[in-house]
Short mmCIF file of N, CA and C in Angstrom, two decimals:
data_model
loop_
_atom_site.label_atom_id
_atom_site.label_comp_id
_atom_site.label_asym_id
_atom_site.label_seq_id
_atom_site.Cartn_x
_atom_site.Cartn_y
_atom_site.Cartn_z
N LEU C 1 173.86 5.12 -99.29
CA LEU C 1 173.34 5.84 -98.15
C LEU C 1 174.48 6.43 -97.34
N PRO C 2 174.29 7.63 -96.81
CA PRO C 2 175.35 8.20 -95.98
C PRO C 2 175.50 7.41 -94.68
N MET C 3 176.71 7.34 -94.22
CA MET C 3 177.01 6.61 -93.01
C MET C 3 176.73 7.52 -91.80
N LEU C 4 176.17 6.96 -90.75
CA LEU C 4 175.92 7.72 -89.54
C LEU C 4 177.24 8.01 -88.85
N ASP C 5 177.57 9.26 -88.69
CA ASP C 5 178.85 9.67 -88.11
C ASP C 5 178.57 10.74 -87.07
N TYR C 6 178.85 10.45 -85.82
CA TYR C 6 178.58 11.39 -84.75
C TYR C 6 179.51 12.58 -84.77
N ASN C 7 180.58 12.51 -85.53
CA ASN C 7 181.51 13.63 -85.64
C ASN C 7 181.17 14.54 -86.81
N ASP C 8 180.15 14.18 -87.57
CA ASP C 8 179.76 14.96 -88.74
C ASP C 8 179.16 16.29 -88.27
N ILE C 9 179.61 17.39 -88.86
CA ILE C 9 179.15 18.73 -88.45
C ILE C 9 177.66 18.95 -88.75
N SER C 10 177.09 18.19 -89.69
CA SER C 10 175.67 18.37 -90.01
C SER C 10 174.76 17.87 -88.88
N GLN C 11 175.30 17.16 -87.92
CA GLN C 11 174.52 16.68 -86.78
C GLN C 11 174.46 17.70 -85.65
N GLU C 12 175.22 18.77 -85.76
CA GLU C 12 175.27 19.79 -84.72
C GLU C 12 174.02 20.68 -84.77
N PRO C 13 173.57 21.18 -83.63
CA PRO C 13 172.43 22.12 -83.64
C PRO C 13 172.75 23.35 -84.48
N SER C 14 171.73 23.85 -85.16
CA SER C 14 171.92 25.00 -86.04
C SER C 14 170.72 25.93 -85.94
N SER C 15 170.97 27.20 -86.19
CA SER C 15 169.88 28.17 -86.22
C SER C 15 169.50 28.54 -87.65
N ALA C 16 169.87 27.69 -88.61
CA ALA C 16 169.63 27.99 -90.02
C ALA C 16 168.15 28.15 -90.34
N PHE C 17 167.29 27.39 -89.67
CA PHE C 17 165.86 27.45 -89.99
C PHE C 17 165.05 28.12 -88.88
N VAL C 18 165.70 28.85 -88.01
CA VAL C 18 165.01 29.56 -86.94
C VAL C 18 164.64 30.95 -87.44
N GLU C 19 163.42 31.37 -87.18
CA GLU C 19 163.01 32.72 -87.57
C GLU C 19 162.16 33.34 -86.48
N ASP C 20 162.02 34.65 -86.55
CA ASP C 20 161.25 35.40 -85.58
C ASP C 20 159.77 35.05 -85.74
N GLY C 21 159.16 34.58 -84.68
CA GLY C 21 157.75 34.21 -84.73
C GLY C 21 156.85 35.18 -83.99
N SER C 22 157.32 36.40 -83.75
CA SER C 22 156.48 37.36 -83.03
C SER C 22 155.30 37.79 -83.92
N PHE C 23 154.19 38.11 -83.27
CA PHE C 23 153.00 38.48 -84.03
C PHE C 23 152.06 39.30 -83.16
N LEU C 24 151.17 40.01 -83.83
CA LEU C 24 150.09 40.74 -83.19
C LEU C 24 148.80 40.25 -83.84
N ARG C 25 147.86 39.78 -83.03
CA ARG C 25 146.62 39.20 -83.57
C ARG C 25 145.42 39.80 -82.86
N LEU C 26 144.41 40.18 -83.65
CA LEU C 26 143.12 40.57 -83.07
C LEU C 26 142.31 39.29 -83.00
N LYS C 27 142.24 38.71 -81.81
CA LYS C 27 141.65 37.39 -81.61
C LYS C 27 140.12 37.43 -81.69
N THR C 28 139.50 38.37 -80.99
CA THR C 28 138.03 38.44 -80.98
C THR C 28 137.58 39.90 -81.02
N LEU C 29 136.65 40.19 -81.91
CA LEU C 29 136.03 41.51 -81.99
C LEU C 29 134.52 41.31 -81.99
N ARG C 30 133.85 41.98 -81.06
CA ARG C 30 132.39 41.88 -80.99
C ARG C 30 131.80 43.27 -80.98
N LEU C 31 130.89 43.52 -81.91
CA LEU C 31 130.19 44.80 -82.01
C LEU C 31 128.70 44.54 -81.83
N GLY C 32 128.07 45.36 -81.01
CA GLY C 32 126.66 45.16 -80.76
C GLY C 32 125.90 46.47 -80.73
N TYR C 33 124.60 46.36 -80.93
CA TYR C 33 123.72 47.53 -80.89
C TYR C 33 122.42 47.12 -80.20
N THR C 34 122.02 47.89 -79.21
CA THR C 34 120.76 47.67 -78.52
C THR C 34 119.77 48.72 -78.99
N LEU C 35 118.62 48.27 -79.48
CA LEU C 35 117.61 49.20 -79.97
C LEU C 35 117.03 50.00 -78.81
N PRO C 36 116.69 51.26 -79.06
CA PRO C 36 116.12 52.11 -78.01
C PRO C 36 114.77 51.56 -77.52
N GLN C 37 114.50 51.75 -76.24
CA GLN C 37 113.29 51.23 -75.61
C GLN C 37 112.02 51.79 -76.26
N ASN C 38 112.02 53.04 -76.69
CA ASN C 38 110.80 53.63 -77.26
C ASN C 38 110.40 52.96 -78.57
N LEU C 39 111.32 52.36 -79.29
CA LEU C 39 110.97 51.64 -80.52
C LEU C 39 110.38 50.26 -80.22
N LEU C 40 110.66 49.73 -79.04
CA LEU C 40 110.24 48.37 -78.70
C LEU C 40 108.94 48.31 -77.90
N GLU C 41 108.49 49.43 -77.34
CA GLU C 41 107.31 49.44 -76.47
C GLU C 41 106.06 48.96 -77.18
N ARG C 42 105.86 49.37 -78.40
CA ARG C 42 104.63 48.99 -79.15
C ARG C 42 104.56 47.48 -79.37
N ALA C 43 105.70 46.83 -79.55
CA ALA C 43 105.73 45.39 -79.79
C ALA C 43 105.80 44.59 -78.49
N GLN C 44 105.75 45.27 -77.35
CA GLN C 44 105.83 44.65 -76.02
C GLN C 44 107.10 43.80 -75.87
N ILE C 45 108.19 44.36 -76.32
CA ILE C 45 109.51 43.72 -76.19
C ILE C 45 110.31 44.54 -75.19
N LYS C 46 110.92 43.87 -74.21
CA LYS C 46 111.70 44.59 -73.19
C LYS C 46 113.05 45.05 -73.74
N SER C 47 113.69 44.20 -74.50
CA SER C 47 115.00 44.57 -75.05
C SER C 47 115.28 43.77 -76.32
N LEU C 48 116.03 44.39 -77.21
CA LEU C 48 116.42 43.73 -78.45
C LEU C 48 117.81 44.24 -78.83
N GLY C 49 118.73 43.31 -78.90
CA GLY C 49 120.10 43.65 -79.26
C GLY C 49 120.58 42.80 -80.41
N LEU C 50 121.35 43.40 -81.27
CA LEU C 50 121.95 42.70 -82.40
C LEU C 50 123.46 42.77 -82.26
N TYR C 51 124.15 41.72 -82.68
CA TYR C 51 125.60 41.77 -82.60
C TYR C 51 126.24 40.94 -83.72
N VAL C 52 127.48 41.27 -83.99
CA VAL C 52 128.33 40.48 -84.89
C VAL C 52 129.64 40.26 -84.14
N GLN C 53 130.16 39.04 -84.23
CA GLN C 53 131.42 38.70 -83.57
C GLN C 53 132.33 38.02 -84.59
N VAL C 54 133.57 38.48 -84.64
CA VAL C 54 134.56 37.90 -85.56
C VAL C 54 135.74 37.42 -84.73
N THR C 55 136.16 36.18 -84.96
CA THR C 55 137.37 35.67 -84.32
C THR C 55 138.47 35.55 -85.36
N ASN C 56 139.70 35.82 -84.93
CA ASN C 56 140.88 35.80 -85.81
C ASN C 56 140.71 36.74 -86.99
N LEU C 57 140.39 37.98 -86.68
CA LEU C 57 140.14 38.98 -87.72
C LEU C 57 141.39 39.26 -88.54
N PHE C 58 142.53 39.46 -87.86
CA PHE C 58 143.78 39.66 -88.61
C PHE C 58 144.97 39.30 -87.74
N THR C 59 146.08 39.02 -88.42
CA THR C 59 147.36 38.73 -87.77
C THR C 59 148.44 39.49 -88.49
N LEU C 60 149.24 40.24 -87.74
CA LEU C 60 150.38 40.96 -88.30
C LEU C 60 151.65 40.22 -87.90
N THR C 61 152.42 39.75 -88.88
CA THR C 61 153.64 39.01 -88.60
C THR C 61 154.51 38.96 -89.85
N LYS C 62 155.79 38.73 -89.64
CA LYS C 62 156.72 38.48 -90.74
C LYS C 62 157.05 37.00 -90.83
N TYR C 63 156.39 36.19 -90.03
CA TYR C 63 156.63 34.75 -90.01
C TYR C 63 156.20 34.14 -91.34
N SER C 64 157.00 33.25 -91.90
CA SER C 64 156.72 32.71 -93.23
C SER C 64 155.79 31.50 -93.21
N GLY C 65 155.51 30.94 -92.03
CA GLY C 65 154.63 29.77 -91.95
C GLY C 65 153.17 30.16 -92.02
N LEU C 66 152.30 29.15 -91.86
CA LEU C 66 150.86 29.39 -91.93
C LEU C 66 150.33 30.16 -90.73
N ASP C 67 150.85 29.85 -89.54
CA ASP C 67 150.33 30.47 -88.32
C ASP C 67 151.47 30.61 -87.31
N PRO C 68 151.76 31.82 -86.86
CA PRO C 68 152.85 31.98 -85.90
C PRO C 68 152.50 31.47 -84.50
N GLU C 69 151.23 31.25 -84.22
CA GLU C 69 150.82 30.71 -82.92
C GLU C 69 150.87 29.18 -83.02
N LEU C 70 152.04 28.65 -82.74
CA LEU C 70 152.31 27.23 -82.95
C LEU C 70 151.68 26.37 -81.87
N ASN C 71 151.34 25.15 -82.26
CA ASN C 71 150.91 24.15 -81.29
C ASN C 71 152.18 23.56 -80.69
N SER C 72 152.43 23.83 -79.44
CA SER C 72 153.66 23.37 -78.81
C SER C 72 153.34 22.33 -77.74
N SER C 73 154.26 21.41 -77.59
CA SER C 73 154.18 20.46 -76.50
C SER C 73 155.49 20.55 -75.73
N GLY C 74 155.58 19.84 -74.64
CA GLY C 74 156.80 19.88 -73.84
C GLY C 74 158.01 19.36 -74.58
N VAL C 75 157.79 18.51 -75.56
CA VAL C 75 158.90 17.90 -76.31
C VAL C 75 159.34 18.79 -77.46
N SER C 76 158.43 19.49 -78.08
CA SER C 76 158.77 20.26 -79.29
C SER C 76 158.30 21.71 -79.18
N MET C 77 158.83 22.44 -78.22
CA MET C 77 158.45 23.83 -78.03
C MET C 77 158.79 24.66 -79.26
N GLY C 78 157.81 25.35 -79.84
CA GLY C 78 158.05 26.25 -80.95
C GLY C 78 158.34 25.58 -82.27
N LEU C 79 158.07 24.30 -82.39
CA LEU C 79 158.33 23.58 -83.64
C LEU C 79 157.10 23.65 -84.53
N ASP C 80 157.27 24.18 -85.73
CA ASP C 80 156.16 24.30 -86.68
C ASP C 80 156.04 23.01 -87.46
N ARG C 81 154.98 22.29 -87.22
CA ARG C 81 154.77 21.02 -87.93
C ARG C 81 153.76 21.18 -89.07
N GLY C 82 153.52 22.42 -89.49
CA GLY C 82 152.65 22.66 -90.63
C GLY C 82 151.18 22.47 -90.34
N ALA C 83 150.76 22.62 -89.07
CA ALA C 83 149.36 22.47 -88.72
C ALA C 83 148.53 23.60 -89.34
N TRP C 84 147.27 23.32 -89.60
CA TRP C 84 146.38 24.34 -90.16
C TRP C 84 146.17 25.45 -89.14
N PRO C 85 146.12 26.69 -89.59
CA PRO C 85 145.87 27.80 -88.67
C PRO C 85 144.43 27.79 -88.17
N THR C 86 144.20 28.50 -87.09
CA THR C 86 142.85 28.66 -86.56
C THR C 86 142.02 29.44 -87.57
N PRO C 87 140.84 28.96 -87.93
CA PRO C 87 140.05 29.65 -88.96
C PRO C 87 139.43 30.95 -88.46
N ARG C 88 139.13 31.82 -89.40
CA ARG C 88 138.37 33.03 -89.08
C ARG C 88 136.90 32.64 -89.03
N GLN C 89 136.20 33.14 -88.02
CA GLN C 89 134.78 32.84 -87.87
C GLN C 89 134.01 34.14 -87.73
N VAL C 90 132.84 34.19 -88.37
CA VAL C 90 131.95 35.34 -88.27
C VAL C 90 130.62 34.82 -87.75
N MET C 91 130.14 35.43 -86.65
CA MET C 91 128.88 35.01 -86.05
C MET C 91 127.97 36.22 -85.89
N PHE C 92 126.70 36.02 -86.16
CA PHE C 92 125.69 37.05 -85.99
C PHE C 92 124.72 36.57 -84.92
N GLY C 93 124.20 37.49 -84.13
CA GLY C 93 123.29 37.08 -83.08
C GLY C 93 122.26 38.13 -82.73
N VAL C 94 121.23 37.65 -82.04
CA VAL C 94 120.14 38.50 -81.57
C VAL C 94 119.90 38.16 -80.10
N ASN C 95 119.83 39.18 -79.26
CA ASN C 95 119.44 39.02 -77.86
C ASN C 95 118.06 39.65 -77.70
N LEU C 96 117.10 38.82 -77.34
CA LEU C 96 115.71 39.26 -77.25
C LEU C 96 115.20 39.06 -75.83
N GLY C 97 114.68 40.12 -75.24
CA GLY C 97 114.07 40.03 -73.91
C GLY C 97 112.59 40.32 -74.00
N LEU C 98 111.78 39.37 -73.54
CA LEU C 98 110.32 39.53 -73.62
C LEU C 98 109.71 39.91 -72.29
#
């Protein structure tokens, strides 16, 4: 086993594994459509809207890890511990007014 030596140069701080973590992310996109009132009058519906919402649609980065948006704490700011990235979610919905 190597001996612990405080004068060893390998114990010095290094930027060997530091990389640019800048990124651009589209976090939430929501598209909706409200049907015209004249189509809803016969069914006695006041309003009807449809929507789709996507979270984490895309991320642009040169970062080599899984997710450039790191989970940081006061002790380990910017340290990538290999956590799973935030998943992409797709949701569909209906807003109905009677």
